[in-house]
Coordinates of C-alpha atoms in Angstrom, one line a residue:
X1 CA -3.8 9.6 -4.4
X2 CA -5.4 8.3 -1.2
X3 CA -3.6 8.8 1.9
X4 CA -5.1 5.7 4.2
X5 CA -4.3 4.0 7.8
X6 CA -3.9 0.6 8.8
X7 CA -2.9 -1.1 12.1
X8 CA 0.1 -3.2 11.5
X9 CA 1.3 -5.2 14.8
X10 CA -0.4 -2.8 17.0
X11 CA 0.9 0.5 15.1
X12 CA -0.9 3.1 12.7
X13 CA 0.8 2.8 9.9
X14 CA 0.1 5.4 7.2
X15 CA 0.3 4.2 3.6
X16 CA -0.9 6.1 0.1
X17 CA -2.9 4.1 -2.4
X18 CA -4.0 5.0 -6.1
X19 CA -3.6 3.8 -9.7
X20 CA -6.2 1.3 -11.8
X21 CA -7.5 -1.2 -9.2
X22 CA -7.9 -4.3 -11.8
X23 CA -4.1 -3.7 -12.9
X24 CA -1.3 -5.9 -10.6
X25 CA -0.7 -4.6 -7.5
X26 CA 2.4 -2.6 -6.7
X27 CA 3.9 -2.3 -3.0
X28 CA 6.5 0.9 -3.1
X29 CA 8.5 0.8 0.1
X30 CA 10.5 3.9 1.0
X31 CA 14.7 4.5 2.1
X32 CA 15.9 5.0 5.7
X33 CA 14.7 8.2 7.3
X34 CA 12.8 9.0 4.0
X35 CA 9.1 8.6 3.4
X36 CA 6.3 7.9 0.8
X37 CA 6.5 11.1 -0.8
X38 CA 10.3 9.9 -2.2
X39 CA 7.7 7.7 -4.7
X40 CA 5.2 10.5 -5.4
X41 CA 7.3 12.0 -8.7
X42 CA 7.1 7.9 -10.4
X43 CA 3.2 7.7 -10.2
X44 CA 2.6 9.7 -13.5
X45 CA 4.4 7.3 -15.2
X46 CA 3.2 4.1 -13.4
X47 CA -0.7 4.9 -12.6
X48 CA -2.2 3.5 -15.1
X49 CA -0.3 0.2 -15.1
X50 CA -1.0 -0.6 -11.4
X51 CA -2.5 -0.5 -8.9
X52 CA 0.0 1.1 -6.5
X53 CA 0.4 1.2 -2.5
X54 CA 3.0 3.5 -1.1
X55 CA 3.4 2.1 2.4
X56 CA 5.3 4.4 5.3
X57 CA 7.6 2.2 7.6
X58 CA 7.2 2.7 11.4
X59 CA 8.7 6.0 12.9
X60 CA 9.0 7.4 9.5
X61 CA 6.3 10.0 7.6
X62 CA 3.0 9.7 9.1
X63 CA 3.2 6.4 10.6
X64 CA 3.3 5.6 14.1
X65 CA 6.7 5.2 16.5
X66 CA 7.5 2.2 18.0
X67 CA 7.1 2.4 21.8
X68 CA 9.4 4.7 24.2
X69 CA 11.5 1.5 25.1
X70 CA 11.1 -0.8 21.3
X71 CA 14.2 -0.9 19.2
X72 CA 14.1 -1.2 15.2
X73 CA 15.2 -4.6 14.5
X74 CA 15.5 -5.2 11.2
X75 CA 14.0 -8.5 10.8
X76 CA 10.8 -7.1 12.7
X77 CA 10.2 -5.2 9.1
X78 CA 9.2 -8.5 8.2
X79 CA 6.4 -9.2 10.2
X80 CA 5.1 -5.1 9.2
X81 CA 5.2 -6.6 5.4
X82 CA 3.5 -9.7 5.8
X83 CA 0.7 -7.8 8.0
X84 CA 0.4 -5.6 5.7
X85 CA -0.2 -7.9 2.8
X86 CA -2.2 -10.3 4.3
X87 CA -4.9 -7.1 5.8
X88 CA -4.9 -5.8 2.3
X89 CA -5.2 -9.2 0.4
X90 CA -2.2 -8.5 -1.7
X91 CA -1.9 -12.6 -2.8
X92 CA 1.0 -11.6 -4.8
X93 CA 3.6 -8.9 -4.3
X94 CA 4.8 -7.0 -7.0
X95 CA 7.8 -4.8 -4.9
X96 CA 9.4 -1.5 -6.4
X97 CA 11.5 -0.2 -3.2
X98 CA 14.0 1.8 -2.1
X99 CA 17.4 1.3 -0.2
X100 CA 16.2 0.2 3.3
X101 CA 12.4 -0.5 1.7
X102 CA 14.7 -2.6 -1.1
X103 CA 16.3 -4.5 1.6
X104 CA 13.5 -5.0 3.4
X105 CA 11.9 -7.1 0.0
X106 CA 14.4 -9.1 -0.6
X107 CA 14.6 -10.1 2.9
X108 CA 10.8 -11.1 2.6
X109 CA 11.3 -12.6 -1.2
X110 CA 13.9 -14.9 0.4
X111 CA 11.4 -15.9 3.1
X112 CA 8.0 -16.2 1.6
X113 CA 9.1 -16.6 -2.4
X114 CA 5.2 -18.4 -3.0
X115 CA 4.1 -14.6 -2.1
X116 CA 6.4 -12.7 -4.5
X117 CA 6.0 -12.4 -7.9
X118 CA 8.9 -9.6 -9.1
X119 CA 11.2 -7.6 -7.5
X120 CA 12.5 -4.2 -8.7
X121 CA 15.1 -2.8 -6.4
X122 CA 16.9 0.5 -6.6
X123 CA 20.0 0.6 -5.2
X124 CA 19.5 -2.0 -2.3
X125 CA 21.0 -5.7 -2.8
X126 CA 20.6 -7.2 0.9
X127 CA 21.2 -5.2 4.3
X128 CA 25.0 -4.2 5.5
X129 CA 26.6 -7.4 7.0
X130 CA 29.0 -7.1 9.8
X131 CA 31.7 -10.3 10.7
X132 CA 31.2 -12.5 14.3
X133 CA 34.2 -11.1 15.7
X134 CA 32.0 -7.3 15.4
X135 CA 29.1 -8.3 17.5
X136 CA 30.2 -7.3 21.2
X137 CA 31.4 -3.7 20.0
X138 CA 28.4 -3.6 17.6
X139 CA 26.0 -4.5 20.9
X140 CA 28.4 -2.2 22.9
X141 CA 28.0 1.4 20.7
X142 CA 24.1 0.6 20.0
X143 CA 23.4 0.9 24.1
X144 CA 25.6 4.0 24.9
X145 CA 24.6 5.6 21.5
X146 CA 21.0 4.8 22.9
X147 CA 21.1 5.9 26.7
X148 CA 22.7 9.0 25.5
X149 CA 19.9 9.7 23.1
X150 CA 17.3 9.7 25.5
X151 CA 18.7 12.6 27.3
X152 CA 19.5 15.3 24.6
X153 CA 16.5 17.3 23.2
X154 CA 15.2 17.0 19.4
X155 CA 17.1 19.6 17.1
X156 CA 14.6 22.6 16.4
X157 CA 15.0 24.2 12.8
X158 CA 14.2 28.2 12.6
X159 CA 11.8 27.4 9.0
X160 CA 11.1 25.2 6.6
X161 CA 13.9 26.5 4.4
X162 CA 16.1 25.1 7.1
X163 CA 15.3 21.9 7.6
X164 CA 15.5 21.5 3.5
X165 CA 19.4 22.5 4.0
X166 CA 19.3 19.9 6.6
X167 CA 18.1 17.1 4.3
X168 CA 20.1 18.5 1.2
X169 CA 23.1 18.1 3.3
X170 CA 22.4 14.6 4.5
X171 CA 20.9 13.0 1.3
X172 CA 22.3 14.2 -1.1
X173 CA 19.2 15.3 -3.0
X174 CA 18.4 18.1 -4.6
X175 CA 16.7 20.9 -3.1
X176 CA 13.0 20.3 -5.3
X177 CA 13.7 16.4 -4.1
X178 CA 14.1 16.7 -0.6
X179 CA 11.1 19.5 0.0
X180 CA 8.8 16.6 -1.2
X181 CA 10.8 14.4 1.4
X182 CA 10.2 17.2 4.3
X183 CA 6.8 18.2 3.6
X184 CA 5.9 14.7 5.0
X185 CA 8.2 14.7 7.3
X186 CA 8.5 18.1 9.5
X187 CA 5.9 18.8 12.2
X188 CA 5.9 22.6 13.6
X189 CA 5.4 24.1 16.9
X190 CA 6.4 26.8 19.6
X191 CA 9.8 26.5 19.3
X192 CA 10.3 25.9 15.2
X193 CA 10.1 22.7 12.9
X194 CA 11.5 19.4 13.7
X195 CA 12.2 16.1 12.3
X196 CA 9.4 13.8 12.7
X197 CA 10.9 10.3 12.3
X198 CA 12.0 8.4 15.3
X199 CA 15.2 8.9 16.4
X200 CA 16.0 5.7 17.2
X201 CA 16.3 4.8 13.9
X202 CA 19.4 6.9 13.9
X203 CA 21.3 4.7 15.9
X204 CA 23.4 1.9 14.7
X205 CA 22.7 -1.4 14.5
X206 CA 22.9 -3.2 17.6
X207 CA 23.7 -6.7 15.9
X208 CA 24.4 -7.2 12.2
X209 CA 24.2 -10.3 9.9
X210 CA 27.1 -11.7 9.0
X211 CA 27.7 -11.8 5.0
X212 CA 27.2 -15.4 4.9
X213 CA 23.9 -15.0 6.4
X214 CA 23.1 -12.0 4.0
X215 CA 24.2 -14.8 1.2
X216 CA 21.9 -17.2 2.3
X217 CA 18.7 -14.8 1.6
X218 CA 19.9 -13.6 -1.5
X219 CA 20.3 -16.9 -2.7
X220 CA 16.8 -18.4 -1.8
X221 CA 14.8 -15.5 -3.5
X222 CA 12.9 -17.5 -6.5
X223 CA 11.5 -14.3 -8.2
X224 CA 12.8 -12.1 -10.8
X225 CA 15.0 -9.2 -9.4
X226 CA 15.7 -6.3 -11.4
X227 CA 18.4 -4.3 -9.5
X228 CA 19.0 -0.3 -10.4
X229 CA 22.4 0.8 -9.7
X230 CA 23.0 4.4 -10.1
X231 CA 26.8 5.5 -10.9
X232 CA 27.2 7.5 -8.1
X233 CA 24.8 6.2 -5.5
X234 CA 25.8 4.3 -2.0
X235 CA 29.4 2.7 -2.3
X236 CA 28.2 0.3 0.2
X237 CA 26.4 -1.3 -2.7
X238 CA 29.2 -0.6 -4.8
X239 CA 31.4 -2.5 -2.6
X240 CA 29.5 -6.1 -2.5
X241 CA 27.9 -5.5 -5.7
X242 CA 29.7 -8.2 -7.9
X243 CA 30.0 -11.1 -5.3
X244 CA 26.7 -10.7 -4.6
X245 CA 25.3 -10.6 -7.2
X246 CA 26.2 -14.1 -8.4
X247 CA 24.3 -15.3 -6.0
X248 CA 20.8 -14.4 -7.1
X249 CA 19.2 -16.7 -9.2
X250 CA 17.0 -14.6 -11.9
X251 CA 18.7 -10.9 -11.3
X252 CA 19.3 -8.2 -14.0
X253 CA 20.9 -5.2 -13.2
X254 CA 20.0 -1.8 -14.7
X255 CA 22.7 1.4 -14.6
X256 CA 22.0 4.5 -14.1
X257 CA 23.5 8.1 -14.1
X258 CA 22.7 10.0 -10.9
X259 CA 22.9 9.4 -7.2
X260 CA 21.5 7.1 -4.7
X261 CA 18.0 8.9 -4.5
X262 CA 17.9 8.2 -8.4
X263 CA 14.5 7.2 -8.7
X264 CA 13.8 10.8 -7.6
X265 CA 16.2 12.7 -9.8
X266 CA 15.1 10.5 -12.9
X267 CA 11.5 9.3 -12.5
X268 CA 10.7 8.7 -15.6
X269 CA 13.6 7.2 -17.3
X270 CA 13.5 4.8 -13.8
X271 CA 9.9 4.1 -14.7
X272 CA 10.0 3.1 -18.3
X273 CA 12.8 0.6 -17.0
X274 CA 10.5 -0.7 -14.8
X275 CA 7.6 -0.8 -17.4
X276 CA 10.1 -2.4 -19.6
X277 CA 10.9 -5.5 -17.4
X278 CA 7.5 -6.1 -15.7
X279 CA 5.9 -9.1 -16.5
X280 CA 2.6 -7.7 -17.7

């Protein structure tokens, strides 16, 4: 694999690219506070079928932060994909993401269905939806959670070893799993090892679609959507999973045994899924 960079909106984005360049092209987009390297374990089993770009979100992995005073607005992800596709030539997008990164294509499959051809989701069916009456409180905790940000110092970790307890702890994952995840994501210096990612991403959200909203996108996506539910992932999905889902027009749903990161735990099973349903 190819680790390359490419200025999206201003930003160095980082992004890995490999596979067979005349097969269809393949965009892999990453979870929340994870990176590329949650992919690396499916290429074996997808190389020679595509032709496959792994792309790192902003203030995650090797890519760029947004600036000192920039917020991560959802919807700005967006404009990052479309960028992205247009620099690349990528006419038609063939998406296999991840929580936030599967949020993130359906968003864009809802608003630009001529560019999207299929859509392979795992565990991501639209983004957390919040009702109207939410908003002022929502607004409210973002800006205190963010002023008080800016004046505590970045947790230092002792070793390596530490900051893989630290993501085992948070994600769920297993300890092999979340070494890949910290490998790209650690930086050390004079005092330890520490995080990478931006931590404004940390914060919550400072204003939330309402579910009607989220509706609306899931209903206008065109292409098919093959959905990977694992039996003990997010219950966030679990919890809007079936009213949801009758809203999108050409989606299967695949189940899985194994937790949210399943793609990780179970590459290859997750794989010839996706091989299976992939209109080749």
């Amino acid at each position: 694999m190819k680790e390359k960079n490419i200025i999206i909106n201003d930003l160095k984005l980082a992004y890995f690219e490999t596979g067979t360049e005349k097969k269809p092209k393949l965009l892999c987009i990453h979870g929340w506070l994870d990176n590329a390297a949650s992919f690396f374990k499916m290429m074996p089993f997808l190389q020679e079928h595509f032709h496959i770009f792994l792309l790192e979100l902003p203030g995650h992995g090797h890519s760029e932060h947004l600036g000192k005073s920039s917020h991560y607005h959802l919807l700005d992800s967006i404009t990052w994909i479309e960028d992205f596709r247009r620099k690349l030539n990528l006419d038609q997008i063939n998406f296999c993401c991840h929580s936030l990164g599967g949020v993130l294509a359906g968003l864009y499959a809802a608003s630009f269905p001529e560019n999207v051809n299929f859509l392979f989701s795992i565990e991501a069916l639209g983004p957390i939806s919040a009702p109207e009456k939410m908003a002022p409180e929502s607004l409210r905790k973002y800006t205190k959670l963010y002023l008080s940000q800016k004046q505590k110092e970045r947790k230092k970790h002792p070793s390596i070893d530490s900051c893989i307890a630290a993501r085992i702890r948070d994600g769920g994952v297993s300890r092999e799993d979340a070494a890949l995840i910290v490998d790209r994501g650690v930086l050390e210096n004079k005092q330890g090892y520490q995080w990478t990612f931006d931590r404004k991403l940390q914060l919550s959200s400072p204003l939330r679609m309402t579910e009607k909203q989220v509706q609306s996108f899931l209903a206008a996506i065109e292409c098919p959507y093959h959905l990977v539910v694992a039996d003990t992932g997010i219950s966030i999905l679990q919890n809007v999973l079936s009213e949801r889902s009758k809203l999108v027009k050409n989606l299967k749903i695949h189940s899985m045994t194994g937790g949210h990161h399943v793609h990780m735990e179970k590459p290859e099973e997750l794989c010839h899924i996706l091989l299976d349903v992939f209109p080749f």
